[in-house]
Amino acid sequence: MKGGSVNVLRGRQLPLTLMAFVCTTILIFVWEKTPGVPSSSRLEMLSPELLSSKAPFINSETHTSVAEGEEEEITVKEKLESPSPWDITSAVSEKPKDRNSNNSSTAAREELITQSRKINEACNYGKGKWVPDKSRPLYSGFTCKQWLSAMWACRLTQRLDFTYESYRWQPDSCDMPNFDGSKFLTRMKHKTIAMVGDSLGRQQFQSLMCMVTGGEERPDVEDVGWEYGLVVPPGGKRPDGWAYRFPATNTTILYYWSASLCAVEPLNASDPNTEYAMHLDRPAQFLSRYLDRFDVLVLNTGHHWNRGKLRANRWIMYVDGKPNTRKNLADMGSAKNLTVHSVVKWLDLQLPHHPRLKAFFRTLSPRHFFNGDWNTGGSCDNTIPLAGGNRVVEERSGDVVAESAVKGTRVKLLDITGLSSLRDEGHISRYSIKATEGVQDCLHWCLPGIPDTWNEILFAQL
């Protein structure tokens, strides 16, 4: 009877032990699936071999890669599209336990790629707020004389307040990495960045040159404008643009002046006073000629679409290769709309043939003339930053023409209109070189200044 009792107890101990094992397994499984458990704690459960490889972990909030000795921030998308030997997902899938395990790992990886793309697409850099930042500006207007036009270097004028320099843009839905010139050049190694547009595009170009160099003199940088036909024409005052190459990384940054973005050609090349055909439905010849050499392209247009500029430039609007006869295009807004859509459509059709090219259309840079226009006593004398508010809450861009043109295309929107609209104190104002004539410049910006933020957003989108 005693022995029988022992056997009965032993018989009961077996299922109890089994139940304890099952319960423990379930608890571990539930713990693993619990969102509140820190990802770093879960990493401790990986094999010692994986952890010893100094594998980085992805922070789901900031989307940055963190590894010992590595400071450069990269997006989840970049991480996945450029697998490294430290990629945990790749390491795990190298030795699947069975076919089902391999399929599960592949599916998880594809899901992560999909989610990271959604994060990128959902990131609206144009919605956010301006915040004070004592680390600004990113370069000095005193020292960046090699790249910065004196008429835009407000530190060299009579202006005394520079509080507009000490703000940075903070998007609501995404993190924007701090701009670093060396990181930019490394990321753009063996690449060419082209900015094509009006004088606001030239400001963005000069801003980028100052940002990349830190505003310091760089005698090693090569002037390669001749490679793109950017030389002073016979009898001309300046070239149609500039191109500079950084030898250490073979990075080229260039600007080409094309105020309308459409093809312009003389009607009589032998007549110095000839009029010019302005083809609303054709892109600037510079684009079609050199597009295959670009890796990043930023387009802009806007402030030359008025009758005064047309007369000053002696432009005659052409459509379908002949003078325009469409009454609806007599309106300058409609003409601009046609050109912007035509250029973007043409560029979108070219992109499949240039898979490495990333194309952007930068939205309109706002003017801030109060109590009149540039020639009727208008001014922008405000020196108080963000007097009209510091936040952009709209989901849509303030430039509806550019936004509608890129919709459904491979061309990305570089949306700077809303955030720039809040910064009326950042213009050159009465400190313009034309101040003696009583004309204020409430179109162009002081540098360092607002265009630096445009380049920070461009850097983030790259």
Short mmCIF file of C-alpha atoms in Angstrom, two decimals:
data_model
loop_
_atom_site.label_atom_id
_atom_site.label_comp_id
_atom_site.label_asym_id
_atom_site.label_seq_id
_atom_site.Cartn_x
_atom_site.Cartn_y
_atom_site.Cartn_z
CA MET A 1 0.00 0.00 0.00
CA LYS A 2 2.87 2.28 0.80
CA GLY A 3 4.59 1.39 -2.43
CA GLY A 4 1.34 1.92 -4.29
CA SER A 5 1.00 5.38 -2.82
CA VAL A 6 4.49 6.24 -3.97
CA ASN A 7 3.69 5.10 -7.50
CA VAL A 8 0.50 7.14 -7.49
CA LEU A 9 2.43 10.25 -6.36
CA ARG A 10 5.07 9.70 -9.00
CA GLY A 11 2.33 9.30 -11.57
CA ARG A 12 0.83 12.63 -10.48
CA GLN A 13 4.19 14.41 -10.47
CA LEU A 14 4.74 13.79 -14.20
CA PRO A 15 1.68 15.67 -15.47
CA LEU A 16 2.29 18.42 -12.88
CA THR A 17 5.84 18.83 -14.20
CA LEU A 18 4.55 18.86 -17.75
CA MET A 19 1.94 21.48 -16.86
CA ALA A 20 4.58 23.67 -15.20
CA PHE A 21 6.73 23.47 -18.35
CA VAL A 22 3.80 24.37 -20.59
CA CYS A 23 2.80 27.32 -18.37
CA THR A 24 6.36 28.65 -18.33
CA THR A 25 6.53 28.40 -22.11
CA ILE A 26 3.26 30.31 -22.48
CA LEU A 27 4.44 33.05 -20.12
CA ILE A 28 7.66 33.50 -22.09
CA PHE A 29 5.69 33.62 -25.35
CA VAL A 30 3.30 36.25 -23.98
CA TRP A 31 6.20 38.29 -22.61
CA GLU A 32 7.90 38.19 -25.99
CA LYS A 33 4.78 39.52 -27.70
CA THR A 34 4.08 42.26 -25.16
CA PRO A 35 4.66 45.73 -26.78
CA GLY A 36 5.67 47.29 -23.47
CA VAL A 37 8.82 45.23 -23.13
CA PRO A 38 11.86 47.29 -24.23
CA SER A 39 13.48 46.16 -27.48
CA SER A 40 16.89 46.27 -25.84
CA SER A 41 15.72 43.64 -23.31
CA ARG A 42 14.59 41.38 -26.11
CA LEU A 43 17.98 41.72 -27.78
CA GLU A 44 19.53 40.10 -24.71
CA MET A 45 17.72 36.87 -25.63
CA LEU A 46 19.55 36.68 -28.98
CA SER A 47 22.46 34.32 -29.31
CA PRO A 48 25.86 35.50 -28.01
CA GLU A 49 27.23 35.18 -31.55
CA LEU A 50 24.82 37.86 -32.85
CA LEU A 51 25.35 40.21 -29.93
CA SER A 52 29.11 39.95 -30.16
CA SER A 53 28.99 41.32 -33.72
CA LYS A 54 28.15 44.79 -32.36
CA ALA A 55 24.87 44.66 -34.24
CA PRO A 56 23.05 48.01 -34.21
CA PHE A 57 19.49 48.25 -33.01
CA ILE A 58 16.77 50.32 -34.60
CA ASN A 59 15.05 52.84 -32.38
CA SER A 60 11.41 52.76 -33.41
CA GLU A 61 10.82 56.34 -32.26
CA THR A 62 13.70 58.14 -33.95
CA HIS A 63 14.39 55.65 -36.75
CA THR A 64 18.15 55.87 -36.26
CA SER A 65 20.81 53.21 -36.26
CA VAL A 66 22.92 53.04 -33.11
CA ALA A 67 26.23 51.20 -32.99
CA GLU A 68 29.49 51.55 -31.09
CA GLY A 69 31.72 54.09 -32.79
CA GLU A 70 29.04 55.01 -35.34
CA GLU A 71 27.58 58.53 -35.23
CA GLU A 72 25.91 58.92 -38.61
CA GLU A 73 22.11 58.75 -38.49
CA ILE A 74 20.46 56.65 -41.19
CA THR A 75 16.82 55.92 -41.86
CA VAL A 76 15.21 52.51 -41.57
CA LYS A 77 14.74 52.52 -45.31
CA GLU A 78 18.45 53.16 -45.93
CA LYS A 79 19.32 50.42 -43.46
CA LEU A 80 17.17 47.88 -45.28
CA GLU A 81 18.13 48.90 -48.80
CA SER A 82 21.84 48.74 -47.92
CA PRO A 83 22.19 45.54 -45.86
CA SER A 84 25.32 45.44 -43.72
CA PRO A 85 27.07 42.46 -42.13
CA TRP A 86 25.64 43.80 -38.85
CA ASP A 87 22.03 43.38 -40.01
CA ILE A 88 20.34 41.19 -37.38
CA THR A 89 17.53 40.18 -39.74
CA SER A 90 20.03 39.04 -42.36
CA ALA A 91 22.12 37.19 -39.80
CA VAL A 92 19.12 35.29 -38.46
CA SER A 93 17.91 34.32 -41.91
CA GLU A 94 21.32 33.02 -43.00
CA LYS A 95 20.79 29.72 -41.12
CA PRO A 96 17.06 28.97 -41.05
CA LYS A 97 15.99 26.02 -39.02
CA ASP A 98 13.60 24.92 -41.74
CA ARG A 99 11.73 26.16 -44.78
CA ASN A 100 8.87 27.58 -42.73
CA SER A 101 11.32 29.52 -40.58
CA ASN A 102 12.97 30.97 -43.69
CA ASN A 103 9.63 32.00 -45.17
CA SER A 104 8.63 33.61 -41.90
CA SER A 105 11.87 35.59 -41.73
CA THR A 106 11.49 36.78 -45.34
CA ALA A 107 7.89 37.82 -44.73
CA ALA A 108 8.90 39.74 -41.60
CA ARG A 109 11.66 41.52 -43.49
CA GLU A 110 9.30 42.48 -46.33
CA GLU A 111 6.79 43.76 -43.80
CA LEU A 112 9.48 45.92 -42.15
CA ILE A 113 10.47 47.34 -45.54
CA THR A 114 6.83 48.15 -46.28
CA GLN A 115 6.36 49.83 -42.90
CA SER A 116 9.55 51.90 -43.28
CA ARG A 117 8.39 53.11 -46.71
CA LYS A 118 5.06 54.12 -45.23
CA ILE A 119 6.90 56.07 -42.52
CA ASN A 120 8.92 57.91 -45.17
CA GLU A 121 5.84 58.65 -47.26
CA ALA A 122 3.88 59.85 -44.23
CA CYS A 123 6.61 62.29 -43.22
CA ASN A 124 5.38 65.81 -43.95
CA TYR A 125 8.38 68.09 -43.56
CA GLY A 126 6.28 71.17 -44.32
CA LYS A 127 4.10 70.78 -41.23
CA GLY A 128 5.67 71.70 -37.89
CA LYS A 129 7.02 74.65 -35.96
CA TRP A 130 9.98 76.98 -35.59
CA VAL A 131 11.89 76.58 -32.33
CA PRO A 132 14.76 78.64 -30.82
CA ASP A 133 18.20 77.13 -31.34
CA LYS A 134 21.32 78.80 -29.93
CA SER A 135 23.57 76.61 -32.08
CA ARG A 136 22.46 78.55 -35.18
CA PRO A 137 23.49 79.85 -37.64
CA LEU A 138 25.24 76.96 -39.37
CA TYR A 139 27.91 79.26 -40.84
CA SER A 140 29.02 82.86 -40.61
CA GLY A 141 27.98 85.49 -43.12
CA PHE A 142 31.23 87.28 -42.34
CA THR A 143 33.45 84.45 -43.53
CA CYS A 144 31.48 82.82 -46.36
CA LYS A 145 32.66 85.34 -48.93
CA GLN A 146 33.89 82.72 -51.39
CA TRP A 147 30.35 81.52 -52.17
CA LEU A 148 27.95 84.14 -50.81
CA SER A 149 26.98 87.26 -52.78
CA ALA A 150 27.63 90.41 -50.77
CA MET A 151 24.13 91.72 -51.50
CA TRP A 152 22.65 88.79 -49.54
CA ALA A 153 25.12 88.73 -46.64
CA CYS A 154 23.15 90.83 -44.16
CA ARG A 155 25.99 90.68 -41.61
CA LEU A 156 27.94 92.89 -44.00
CA THR A 157 25.21 95.55 -44.15
CA GLN A 158 23.95 98.18 -41.71
CA ARG A 159 21.51 95.72 -40.15
CA LEU A 160 21.93 95.37 -36.38
CA ASP A 161 19.47 92.64 -35.32
CA PHE A 162 20.16 89.01 -36.22
CA THR A 163 17.76 87.10 -34.01
CA TYR A 164 16.22 85.61 -37.16
CA GLU A 165 19.34 83.43 -37.47
CA SER A 166 18.72 81.54 -34.22
CA TYR A 167 15.79 79.29 -35.13
CA ARG A 168 15.43 75.85 -36.63
CA TRP A 169 12.51 74.07 -38.21
CA GLN A 170 11.02 71.07 -36.37
CA PRO A 171 8.57 68.94 -38.39
CA ASP A 172 5.66 67.36 -36.49
CA SER A 173 5.65 63.90 -38.02
CA CYS A 174 9.33 63.09 -38.45
CA ASP A 175 12.80 63.68 -37.11
CA MET A 176 15.07 65.93 -39.15
CA PRO A 177 18.78 65.14 -38.77
CA ASN A 178 21.20 67.94 -37.97
CA PHE A 179 23.01 69.08 -41.08
CA ASP A 180 26.67 68.17 -41.23
CA GLY A 181 28.79 69.24 -44.19
CA SER A 182 31.13 66.25 -44.11
CA LYS A 183 28.21 63.82 -43.83
CA PHE A 184 26.50 65.52 -46.74
CA LEU A 185 29.60 65.17 -48.92
CA THR A 186 30.05 61.54 -47.86
CA ARG A 187 26.43 60.74 -48.70
CA MET A 188 26.81 62.57 -52.02
CA LYS A 189 30.12 60.92 -52.89
CA HIS A 190 30.61 60.71 -56.68
CA LYS A 191 27.29 62.51 -57.15
CA THR A 192 26.14 65.75 -58.75
CA ILE A 193 23.50 68.00 -57.14
CA ALA A 194 21.90 70.45 -59.57
CA MET A 195 19.65 73.38 -58.69
CA VAL A 196 17.81 74.93 -61.63
CA GLY A 197 15.52 77.92 -61.25
CA ASP A 198 15.31 81.65 -60.51
CA SER A 199 17.30 83.86 -58.12
CA LEU A 200 15.69 82.14 -55.11
CA GLY A 201 17.21 78.93 -56.45
CA ARG A 202 20.53 80.75 -56.60
CA GLN A 203 20.11 81.71 -52.94
CA GLN A 204 19.50 78.06 -52.07
CA PHE A 205 22.63 77.10 -54.02
CA GLN A 206 24.80 79.68 -52.24
CA SER A 207 23.33 78.61 -48.91
CA LEU A 208 24.24 74.98 -49.60
CA MET A 209 27.81 75.90 -50.54
CA CYS A 210 28.18 77.82 -47.28
CA MET A 211 26.62 75.00 -45.26
CA VAL A 212 28.82 72.29 -46.78
CA THR A 213 32.02 74.29 -46.25
CA GLY A 214 30.97 75.74 -42.89
CA GLY A 215 31.45 79.16 -44.45
CA GLU A 216 35.21 78.65 -44.61
CA GLU A 217 37.53 79.24 -47.55
CA ARG A 218 38.18 76.08 -49.56
CA PRO A 219 41.00 76.54 -52.07
CA ASP A 220 40.80 72.84 -52.92
CA VAL A 221 37.29 73.17 -54.40
CA GLU A 222 37.40 73.16 -58.20
CA ASP A 223 35.43 75.46 -60.47
CA VAL A 224 34.02 73.08 -63.11
CA GLY A 225 31.42 75.39 -64.64
CA TRP A 226 33.01 74.93 -68.05
CA GLU A 227 31.89 71.27 -68.05
CA TYR A 228 28.29 72.51 -68.19
CA GLY A 229 28.77 75.53 -70.42
CA LEU A 230 28.59 77.84 -67.39
CA VAL A 231 31.12 80.43 -68.51
CA VAL A 232 30.90 84.18 -69.01
CA PRO A 233 29.47 84.71 -72.52
CA PRO A 234 31.15 87.18 -74.91
CA GLY A 235 30.24 90.66 -73.73
CA GLY A 236 28.37 89.21 -70.75
CA LYS A 237 28.72 90.16 -67.08
CA ARG A 238 28.39 86.72 -65.51
CA PRO A 239 27.68 83.10 -66.46
CA ASP A 240 24.24 81.53 -66.38
CA GLY A 241 25.31 79.50 -63.37
CA TRP A 242 28.13 77.98 -61.37
CA ALA A 243 29.44 74.48 -60.69
CA TYR A 244 31.95 73.44 -58.01
CA ARG A 245 33.52 70.07 -57.28
CA PHE A 246 34.87 68.82 -53.96
CA PRO A 247 37.85 66.62 -54.95
CA ALA A 248 37.93 64.48 -51.80
CA THR A 249 34.49 63.03 -52.47
CA ASN A 250 34.09 63.95 -56.15
CA THR A 251 30.85 65.74 -55.25
CA THR A 252 29.63 68.46 -57.60
CA ILE A 253 27.14 71.18 -56.66
CA LEU A 254 25.82 73.40 -59.43
CA TYR A 255 23.22 76.07 -60.15
CA TYR A 256 21.73 77.08 -63.48
CA TRP A 257 19.60 80.18 -63.95
CA SER A 258 16.31 79.36 -65.64
CA ALA A 259 13.65 81.68 -64.24
CA SER A 260 10.75 80.04 -66.10
CA LEU A 261 12.11 76.45 -66.41
CA CYS A 262 10.91 76.36 -70.01
CA ALA A 263 12.94 76.40 -73.22
CA VAL A 264 13.89 79.89 -74.37
CA GLU A 265 15.50 80.53 -77.76
CA PRO A 266 16.20 83.70 -79.78
CA LEU A 267 13.92 84.39 -82.73
CA ASN A 268 16.81 86.07 -84.55
CA ALA A 269 20.22 85.01 -83.22
CA SER A 270 22.05 87.69 -85.21
CA ASP A 271 20.03 90.54 -83.68
CA PRO A 272 21.23 91.61 -80.19
CA ASN A 273 17.78 93.08 -79.51
CA THR A 274 15.87 90.03 -80.65
CA GLU A 275 12.81 88.67 -78.91
CA TYR A 276 12.84 85.14 -77.49
CA ALA A 277 10.43 82.27 -77.95
CA MET A 278 9.38 81.07 -74.51
CA HIS A 279 8.11 77.51 -75.06
CA LEU A 280 5.59 76.87 -72.28
CA ASP A 281 5.42 73.14 -73.09
CA ARG A 282 9.16 72.39 -73.36
CA PRO A 283 11.77 72.10 -70.58
CA ALA A 284 14.86 74.30 -70.49
CA GLN A 285 17.53 73.05 -72.89
CA PHE A 286 20.00 72.78 -70.02
CA LEU A 287 17.85 70.08 -68.40
CA SER A 288 17.56 67.87 -71.44
CA ARG A 289 21.25 68.34 -72.27
CA TYR A 290 22.73 67.42 -68.88
CA LEU A 291 20.05 65.39 -67.11
CA ASP A 292 22.02 62.15 -67.43
CA ARG A 293 24.84 63.69 -65.33
CA PHE A 294 22.66 64.58 -62.34
CA ASP A 295 22.02 62.50 -59.23
CA VAL A 296 19.89 65.07 -57.41
CA LEU A 297 17.85 67.75 -59.17
CA VAL A 298 15.96 70.60 -57.49
CA LEU A 299 13.70 72.78 -59.66
CA ASN A 300 11.89 76.01 -58.81
CA THR A 301 10.08 78.84 -60.54
CA GLY A 302 7.51 81.47 -59.67
CA HIS A 303 8.40 85.13 -59.34
CA HIS A 304 9.19 85.80 -63.02
CA TRP A 305 5.66 84.96 -64.09
CA ASN A 306 4.40 88.52 -64.55
CA ARG A 307 4.00 90.89 -67.48
CA GLY A 308 6.84 93.13 -66.35
CA LYS A 309 9.38 90.30 -66.43
CA LEU A 310 8.07 89.09 -69.79
CA ARG A 311 8.58 92.52 -71.32
CA ALA A 312 11.99 92.99 -69.65
CA ASN A 313 13.24 89.63 -70.93
CA ARG A 314 11.57 90.09 -74.35
CA TRP A 315 9.84 86.74 -74.02
CA ILE A 316 7.05 85.73 -76.39
CA MET A 317 4.93 82.78 -75.21
CA TYR A 318 4.96 79.80 -77.57
CA VAL A 319 2.89 76.59 -77.45
CA ASP A 320 3.21 73.64 -79.84
CA GLY A 321 6.14 75.37 -81.52
CA LYS A 322 4.25 78.53 -82.50
CA PRO A 323 3.12 81.78 -80.87
CA ASN A 324 0.39 81.21 -78.33
CA THR A 325 -3.15 81.83 -79.53
CA ARG A 326 -4.97 80.27 -76.59
CA LYS A 327 -6.95 82.91 -74.76
CA ASN A 328 -6.82 81.02 -71.46
CA LEU A 329 -3.00 81.19 -71.50
CA ALA A 330 -3.07 84.97 -71.70
CA ASP A 331 -3.39 84.82 -67.93
CA MET A 332 0.08 84.53 -66.40
CA GLY A 333 -1.10 82.10 -63.72
CA SER A 334 -2.44 79.73 -66.36
CA ALA A 335 0.77 79.99 -68.38
CA LYS A 336 2.85 79.19 -65.32
CA ASN A 337 0.54 76.28 -64.46
CA LEU A 338 0.99 74.80 -67.94
CA THR A 339 4.78 75.10 -67.75
CA VAL A 340 5.12 73.60 -64.27
CA HIS A 341 2.92 70.63 -65.19
CA SER A 342 4.71 70.19 -68.54
CA VAL A 343 8.20 70.21 -66.98
CA VAL A 344 7.22 67.81 -64.19
CA LYS A 345 5.50 65.45 -66.66
CA TRP A 346 8.57 65.48 -68.92
CA LEU A 347 10.87 64.84 -65.95
CA ASP A 348 8.69 62.00 -64.68
CA LEU A 349 8.91 60.30 -68.08
CA GLN A 350 12.71 60.62 -67.99
CA LEU A 351 13.23 59.16 -64.52
CA PRO A 352 12.88 55.47 -65.50
CA HIS A 353 15.85 56.02 -67.83
CA HIS A 354 17.86 57.59 -64.99
CA PRO A 355 17.23 55.26 -62.02
CA ARG A 356 19.83 56.91 -59.78
CA LEU A 357 18.30 60.39 -60.17
CA LYS A 358 16.25 61.87 -57.31
CA ALA A 359 14.16 64.80 -58.53
CA PHE A 360 12.49 67.50 -56.42
CA PHE A 361 10.26 70.45 -57.21
CA ARG A 362 10.71 73.19 -54.62
CA THR A 363 7.57 75.14 -53.81
CA LEU A 364 7.22 78.90 -54.01
CA SER A 365 9.31 81.12 -51.73
CA PRO A 366 6.86 83.74 -50.34
CA ARG A 367 7.22 87.50 -50.59
CA HIS A 368 6.37 89.78 -47.66
CA PHE A 369 5.57 93.25 -48.95
CA PHE A 370 3.31 95.22 -46.59
CA ASN A 371 1.46 98.46 -47.41
CA GLY A 372 2.32 98.27 -51.08
CA ASP A 373 4.44 96.31 -53.54
CA TRP A 374 8.15 96.56 -54.33
CA ASN A 375 7.60 99.64 -56.51
CA THR A 376 4.74 101.30 -54.62
CA GLY A 377 6.21 101.85 -51.17
CA GLY A 378 5.87 98.30 -49.83
CA SER A 379 8.17 97.30 -46.98
CA CYS A 380 9.08 94.47 -44.61
CA ASP A 381 10.53 96.31 -41.61
CA ASN A 382 9.45 93.83 -38.93
CA THR A 383 12.37 92.54 -36.86
CA ILE A 384 10.38 90.45 -34.36
CA PRO A 385 10.72 86.74 -35.20
CA LEU A 386 7.51 84.77 -35.67
CA ALA A 387 5.25 87.74 -34.98
CA GLY A 388 2.48 85.93 -36.88
CA GLY A 389 2.94 82.56 -35.17
CA ASN A 390 5.49 79.77 -35.23
CA ARG A 391 3.51 76.78 -36.50
CA VAL A 392 2.22 75.36 -39.80
CA VAL A 393 -0.81 73.14 -39.21
CA GLU A 394 -2.03 72.61 -42.78
CA GLU A 395 -1.47 69.20 -44.33
CA ARG A 396 -1.46 70.61 -47.86
CA SER A 397 1.21 72.82 -49.37
CA GLY A 398 0.69 76.54 -49.79
CA ASP A 399 1.85 76.12 -53.41
CA VAL A 400 -1.09 74.29 -54.96
CA VAL A 401 0.35 74.44 -58.49
CA ALA A 402 3.56 72.61 -57.56
CA GLU A 403 1.73 70.16 -55.31
CA SER A 404 -0.78 69.22 -58.00
CA ALA A 405 1.97 68.91 -60.63
CA VAL A 406 4.01 66.31 -58.71
CA LYS A 407 0.99 64.33 -57.50
CA GLY A 408 1.13 60.79 -58.88
CA THR A 409 4.66 61.26 -60.30
CA ARG A 410 8.13 60.15 -59.22
CA VAL A 411 9.09 63.79 -58.63
CA LYS A 412 9.09 64.69 -54.93
CA LEU A 413 7.82 67.92 -53.41
CA LEU A 414 10.27 70.07 -51.46
CA ASP A 415 7.65 72.05 -49.55
CA ILE A 416 9.02 75.28 -48.06
CA THR A 417 6.15 77.72 -48.65
CA GLY A 418 4.27 77.50 -45.36
CA LEU A 419 7.29 77.49 -43.05
CA SER A 420 8.89 80.39 -44.95
CA SER A 421 5.64 82.39 -44.80
CA LEU A 422 6.13 82.71 -41.02
CA ARG A 423 9.52 84.41 -41.37
CA ASP A 424 8.86 87.90 -42.77
CA GLU A 425 11.65 89.29 -40.54
CA GLY A 426 14.27 87.27 -42.44
CA HIS A 427 14.23 89.29 -45.67
CA ILE A 428 16.94 91.73 -46.73
CA SER A 429 14.44 94.58 -46.25
CA ARG A 430 15.80 98.13 -46.47
CA TYR A 431 19.35 96.85 -46.07
CA SER A 432 19.29 95.83 -49.71
CA ILE A 433 21.97 97.26 -51.98
CA LYS A 434 19.10 99.19 -53.58
CA ALA A 435 18.27 100.94 -50.32
CA THR A 436 19.58 104.25 -51.65
CA GLU A 437 16.85 104.13 -54.30
CA GLY A 438 14.16 103.71 -51.66
CA VAL A 439 13.42 100.12 -52.72
CA GLN A 440 13.14 97.36 -50.16
CA ASP A 441 13.91 93.73 -50.96
CA CYS A 442 11.12 91.69 -49.37
CA LEU A 443 11.59 88.81 -51.81
CA HIS A 444 15.16 87.61 -51.23
CA TRP A 445 16.41 86.38 -47.85
CA CYS A 446 19.32 87.27 -45.61
CA LEU A 447 22.01 84.59 -45.55
CA PRO A 448 22.59 82.80 -43.26
CA GLY A 449 18.83 82.47 -42.98
CA ILE A 450 15.68 80.77 -44.21
CA PRO A 451 17.14 79.06 -47.34
CA ASP A 452 19.43 77.09 -44.99
CA THR A 453 16.31 75.34 -43.71
CA TRP A 454 15.29 74.46 -47.27
CA ASN A 455 18.60 72.63 -47.63
CA GLU A 456 18.18 70.90 -44.28
CA ILE A 457 14.85 69.51 -45.47
CA LEU A 458 16.44 68.48 -48.78
CA PHE A 459 19.21 66.70 -46.83
CA ALA A 460 16.58 64.91 -44.74
CA GLN A 461 14.68 63.77 -47.85
CA LEU A 462 17.84 62.44 -49.44
#
